[in-house]
XYZ file of C-alpha atoms in Angstrom:
317
model
C 4.684 -16.438 16.690
C 4.633 -18.062 13.273
C 7.348 -16.783 10.973
C 6.913 -15.484 7.417
C 9.657 -17.729 5.985
C 8.126 -19.746 3.163
C 5.671 -17.062 2.067
C 5.915 -15.862 -1.486
C 5.735 -12.400 -3.098
C 2.267 -12.474 -4.645
C -0.730 -10.833 -2.903
C -4.075 -11.956 -4.215
C -7.697 -11.300 -3.342
C -10.720 -13.498 -2.635
C -14.169 -13.553 -4.230
C -16.656 -13.003 -1.478
C -17.465 -12.993 2.235
C -16.330 -16.632 2.673
C -13.620 -18.646 0.971
C -14.605 -20.780 -1.985
C -12.716 -23.771 -3.358
C -10.874 -21.599 -5.924
C -9.861 -19.156 -3.232
C -8.443 -21.934 -1.086
C -6.572 -23.436 -4.001
C -4.990 -20.118 -4.856
C -4.073 -19.228 -1.245
C -2.352 -22.560 -0.861
C 0.087 -21.798 -3.629
C 3.620 -21.427 -2.232
C 4.201 -18.120 -4.068
C 1.280 -16.431 -2.351
C 2.321 -14.279 0.572
C -0.853 -12.380 1.365
C -4.446 -11.397 0.724
C -5.967 -7.981 0.113
C -9.592 -7.503 1.108
C -12.139 -5.263 -0.556
C -15.660 -3.985 0.236
C -17.150 -7.093 -1.401
C -15.464 -9.200 1.311
C -17.183 -7.326 4.106
C -20.729 -7.457 5.523
C -20.089 -7.114 9.274
C -17.292 -7.198 11.858
C -18.166 -10.745 12.846
C -18.195 -11.965 9.242
C -14.832 -10.315 8.230
C -13.241 -11.640 11.414
C -14.388 -15.179 10.501
C -13.049 -14.619 6.956
C -9.633 -13.625 8.288
C -9.552 -16.793 10.433
C -10.455 -18.825 7.365
C -7.624 -17.245 5.382
C -5.105 -17.930 8.161
C -6.315 -21.472 8.392
C -5.440 -22.278 4.805
C -1.718 -22.361 5.285
C 1.124 -22.323 7.733
C 2.992 -19.968 7.955
C 0.199 -17.435 8.197
C -0.668 -15.343 5.203
C -0.541 -11.560 5.611
C -3.921 -9.805 5.335
C -4.119 -6.256 3.913
C -6.837 -3.708 3.170
C -7.128 -0.187 1.803
C -8.644 1.589 4.777
C -7.493 5.241 4.519
C -10.773 6.951 5.280
C -12.933 9.150 3.114
C -13.617 7.566 -0.280
C -11.189 4.697 0.419
C -12.504 2.842 3.440
C -13.450 -0.734 2.616
C -15.161 -1.615 5.901
C -18.074 0.593 6.980
C -20.823 -0.863 9.211
C -19.471 -1.251 12.722
C -16.290 0.723 11.977
C -15.604 4.369 12.733
C -16.111 6.575 9.703
C -12.694 8.105 8.982
C -12.651 11.546 7.394
C -10.463 12.052 4.298
C -6.869 12.979 5.133
C -7.311 16.457 3.674
C -9.373 17.172 6.791
C -6.271 16.809 8.878
C -4.384 19.166 6.575
C -7.109 21.750 6.936
C -6.959 21.334 10.693
C -3.201 21.888 10.509
C -3.743 25.277 8.839
C -5.875 26.308 11.843
C -3.977 24.596 14.669
C -0.902 22.430 13.925
C -0.732 20.838 17.383
C -4.404 19.898 17.361
C -3.939 18.361 13.910
C -0.996 16.269 15.126
C -3.024 14.965 18.047
C -6.003 14.192 15.795
C -3.773 12.398 13.259
C -2.429 10.122 16.047
C -5.940 9.374 17.204
C -7.003 8.542 13.632
C -4.044 6.133 13.319
C -4.930 4.442 16.548
C -8.571 4.034 15.465
C -7.660 2.578 12.066
C -5.187 0.165 13.606
C -7.224 -0.873 16.624
C -10.388 -1.626 14.608
C -8.602 -3.524 11.857
C -6.478 -5.547 14.289
C -9.605 -6.545 16.162
C -10.938 -8.412 13.141
C -7.607 -9.931 12.119
C -6.233 -7.578 9.472
C -2.445 -7.114 9.579
C -2.106 -3.765 7.792
C -3.938 -1.024 5.969
C -2.237 0.509 2.927
C -2.128 3.819 4.756
C -1.195 6.709 4.572
C -1.133 8.610 1.302
C 1.978 10.775 1.029
C 1.054 12.345 -2.314
C 0.967 16.121 -2.340
C -2.300 17.956 -2.968
C -1.766 19.917 -6.185
C -5.480 20.064 -6.868
C -4.786 18.293 -10.167
C -5.272 14.536 -9.597
C -8.846 13.328 -9.308
C -7.769 9.893 -8.079
C -5.792 11.472 -5.209
C -7.783 14.574 -4.412
C -8.827 14.723 -0.744
C -6.876 11.563 0.028
C -3.799 13.786 0.330
C -3.003 15.550 3.595
C -1.687 18.852 2.199
C 0.224 20.574 -0.600
C 3.253 21.248 1.617
C 5.589 18.226 1.883
C 6.677 19.265 5.373
C 3.099 19.154 6.608
C 2.579 15.793 4.880
C 5.656 14.384 6.617
C 4.654 15.610 10.094
C 1.026 14.456 9.851
C 2.231 11.125 8.481
C 4.603 10.687 11.405
C 1.728 11.360 13.863
C -0.677 9.042 12.068
C 1.989 6.327 11.851
C 2.604 6.734 15.596
C -1.064 6.069 16.181
C -0.923 2.971 14.049
C 2.163 1.816 15.975
C 0.407 2.378 19.312
C -2.330 0.017 18.095
C 0.269 -2.564 16.991
C -0.029 -1.926 13.234
C 2.602 -1.082 10.604
C 2.099 1.479 7.830
C 2.499 1.820 4.078
C 3.327 5.182 2.529
C 2.068 5.646 -1.017
C 2.433 6.386 -3.942
C 6.206 6.817 -4.312
C 7.653 9.156 -5.538
C 4.321 11.021 -5.897
C 1.006 10.736 -7.757
C -0.434 14.095 -6.860
C 0.984 16.129 -9.779
C -0.118 13.813 -12.622
C -3.743 14.266 -13.631
C -4.549 10.845 -15.107
C -5.889 7.966 -12.978
C -3.488 5.005 -13.218
C -6.419 2.606 -12.805
C -7.625 3.602 -16.308
C -4.807 5.541 -18.015
C -1.046 6.051 -17.940
C -0.248 9.126 -15.837
C 2.778 11.041 -16.955
C 4.745 13.549 -14.840
C 7.165 15.524 -17.040
C 9.156 17.091 -14.159
C 12.789 16.272 -13.571
C 14.363 14.071 -10.925
C 15.605 16.789 -8.584
C 12.229 18.600 -8.595
C 10.399 15.385 -7.683
C 12.898 14.171 -5.101
C 13.158 17.637 -3.541
C 9.405 18.045 -3.170
C 7.099 15.071 -3.729
C 9.475 12.366 -2.524
C 10.939 14.443 0.280
C 8.597 12.991 2.972
C 9.933 9.501 2.281
C 13.481 10.627 3.148
C 12.443 12.706 6.149
C 10.374 9.896 7.678
C 13.143 7.298 7.531
C 12.394 4.228 9.638
C 8.987 5.634 10.540
C 7.858 4.058 7.252
C 7.469 0.289 7.396
C 6.438 -0.132 3.747
C 6.182 1.908 0.571
C 3.932 1.452 -2.442
C 5.289 2.965 -5.694
C 3.117 4.785 -8.206
C 2.110 3.467 -11.609
C 3.214 6.849 -12.945
C 5.801 7.441 -15.692
C 8.351 10.161 -15.113
C 10.004 10.225 -18.579
C 12.853 12.509 -17.568
C 13.922 9.794 -15.168
C 12.802 6.465 -16.687
C 10.411 5.241 -19.374
C 8.964 2.652 -17.009
C 6.406 3.471 -14.297
C 8.038 3.920 -10.869
C 6.933 0.494 -9.653
C 8.858 -1.151 -12.488
C 11.916 1.084 -12.320
C 15.203 0.151 -10.676
C 16.146 3.832 -10.851
C 13.238 4.811 -8.629
C 13.189 1.827 -6.315
C 16.913 0.999 -5.990
C 18.832 4.210 -6.772
C 16.384 6.738 -5.336
C 14.281 4.992 -2.675
C 16.790 2.490 -1.284
C 20.127 4.181 -1.880
C 19.518 7.925 -1.890
C 16.612 8.043 0.584
C 17.795 5.099 2.668
C 14.512 3.200 2.841
C 14.934 -0.228 4.425
C 11.404 -1.528 4.658
C 9.044 -3.488 2.386
C 8.209 -2.322 -1.123
C 4.707 -3.350 -2.240
C 3.595 -2.882 -5.821
C 0.317 -1.192 -6.650
C -2.231 -3.454 -8.348
C -0.614 -5.061 -11.455
C -3.990 -5.265 -13.196
C -4.287 -1.471 -13.394
C -4.155 0.067 -16.869
C -0.839 1.854 -16.342
C 0.864 -1.417 -15.326
C 0.182 -2.841 -18.793
C 3.179 -0.920 -20.077
C 5.268 -3.721 -18.554
C 3.575 -6.399 -20.753
C 1.405 -9.351 -19.867
C 0.804 -10.346 -16.266
C 3.860 -12.622 -16.001
C 6.032 -9.847 -17.474
C 4.582 -7.342 -15.031
C 5.266 -9.515 -12.036
C 8.834 -10.278 -13.145
C 9.524 -6.600 -13.904
C 8.168 -5.339 -10.568
C 10.152 -7.909 -8.593
C 13.322 -7.288 -10.615
C 12.950 -3.542 -10.035
C 12.880 -4.054 -6.236
C 9.345 -4.828 -5.108
C 9.064 -7.383 -2.319
C 5.376 -7.988 -2.825
C 3.200 -7.639 -5.937
C -0.591 -7.179 -5.876
C -2.910 -8.847 -8.391
C -6.473 -7.794 -7.708
C -9.955 -8.351 -9.122
C -8.857 -10.665 -11.989
C -8.186 -14.092 -10.481
C -7.304 -15.631 -13.845
C -4.414 -13.227 -14.126
C -3.274 -14.092 -10.588
C -3.274 -17.736 -11.678
C -1.300 -16.809 -14.810
C 1.381 -15.141 -12.725
C 1.561 -17.936 -10.143
C 1.865 -20.569 -12.866
C 4.743 -18.885 -14.701
C 6.726 -17.116 -12.006
C 10.059 -18.501 -10.847
C 11.214 -16.767 -7.715
C 13.791 -17.089 -4.907
C 13.379 -15.100 -1.746
C 15.876 -12.197 -1.650
C 18.078 -11.647 1.389
C 16.089 -10.192 4.287
C 12.710 -10.853 2.693
C 11.259 -12.919 5.550
C 12.349 -10.420 8.220
C 10.912 -7.492 6.237
C 7.549 -9.254 5.859
C 7.424 -10.200 9.492
C 7.727 -6.481 10.419
C 4.340 -5.931 8.704
C 2.480 -8.417 10.859
C 0.065 -6.983 13.435
C 1.499 -7.354 16.925
């Protein structure tokens, strides 16, 4: 198996259903470590499988390939793929029959992993661990449940299904996006609660799940009683809370640095530097290729200890 040594921390996207010259140039950059696919990159199973082979053919070692494929509103590949219900459906099933919900969650994980692996995708940014407070429109039915214990148990079952299919997982959005109303794609969400409240409730599943989580994506949410920076740019959240207090040892992947809430960290180069300095292993730059080029041109980076091994754990088996 080809190793991830030599891959960089920047995850970019590509323009269409096949690679163009600009895509190939960008993917060949030594600081690029992966590609995230969107609905615009998909027309059929055969096509997206060919695209994944093209991506892998650009560079050795192989680039990691990601997609947001949670189900419900957030399922990038449709035709030829099983339609996955939003995760709230599993929470509603739990309220009726917890054991049936656990079995169904495992089956959903297997389906997601099996179908994505078959076309060459390494990992879906799944599952959402945010709690369902009924307040956040961007989270909404993407959340399993309002009870963190239910979220943790259904996550463990879904992650087991992913594992059975040979796929890792990514819990998001740490420490929790469900309480804040604003959508971080367009605004800066603010959660005024204190550290102990958030860690004891919203972030609790991250601690309970332990090594059952392979990767974590932090929220572009500001928790001003803890830090003025959004969680994905905060050493307090990523180092002191996630790594030290909760004991997380996997990969930390930033949310998209082009989102409105990420602009608090400055221009694109400042955002990338801040996210990596805070503790992110990978940083996503989506839908604005000129900003990806800006980051790649200005970033100076040395792989931290354990980086290659952590990335290799994300690769589909």
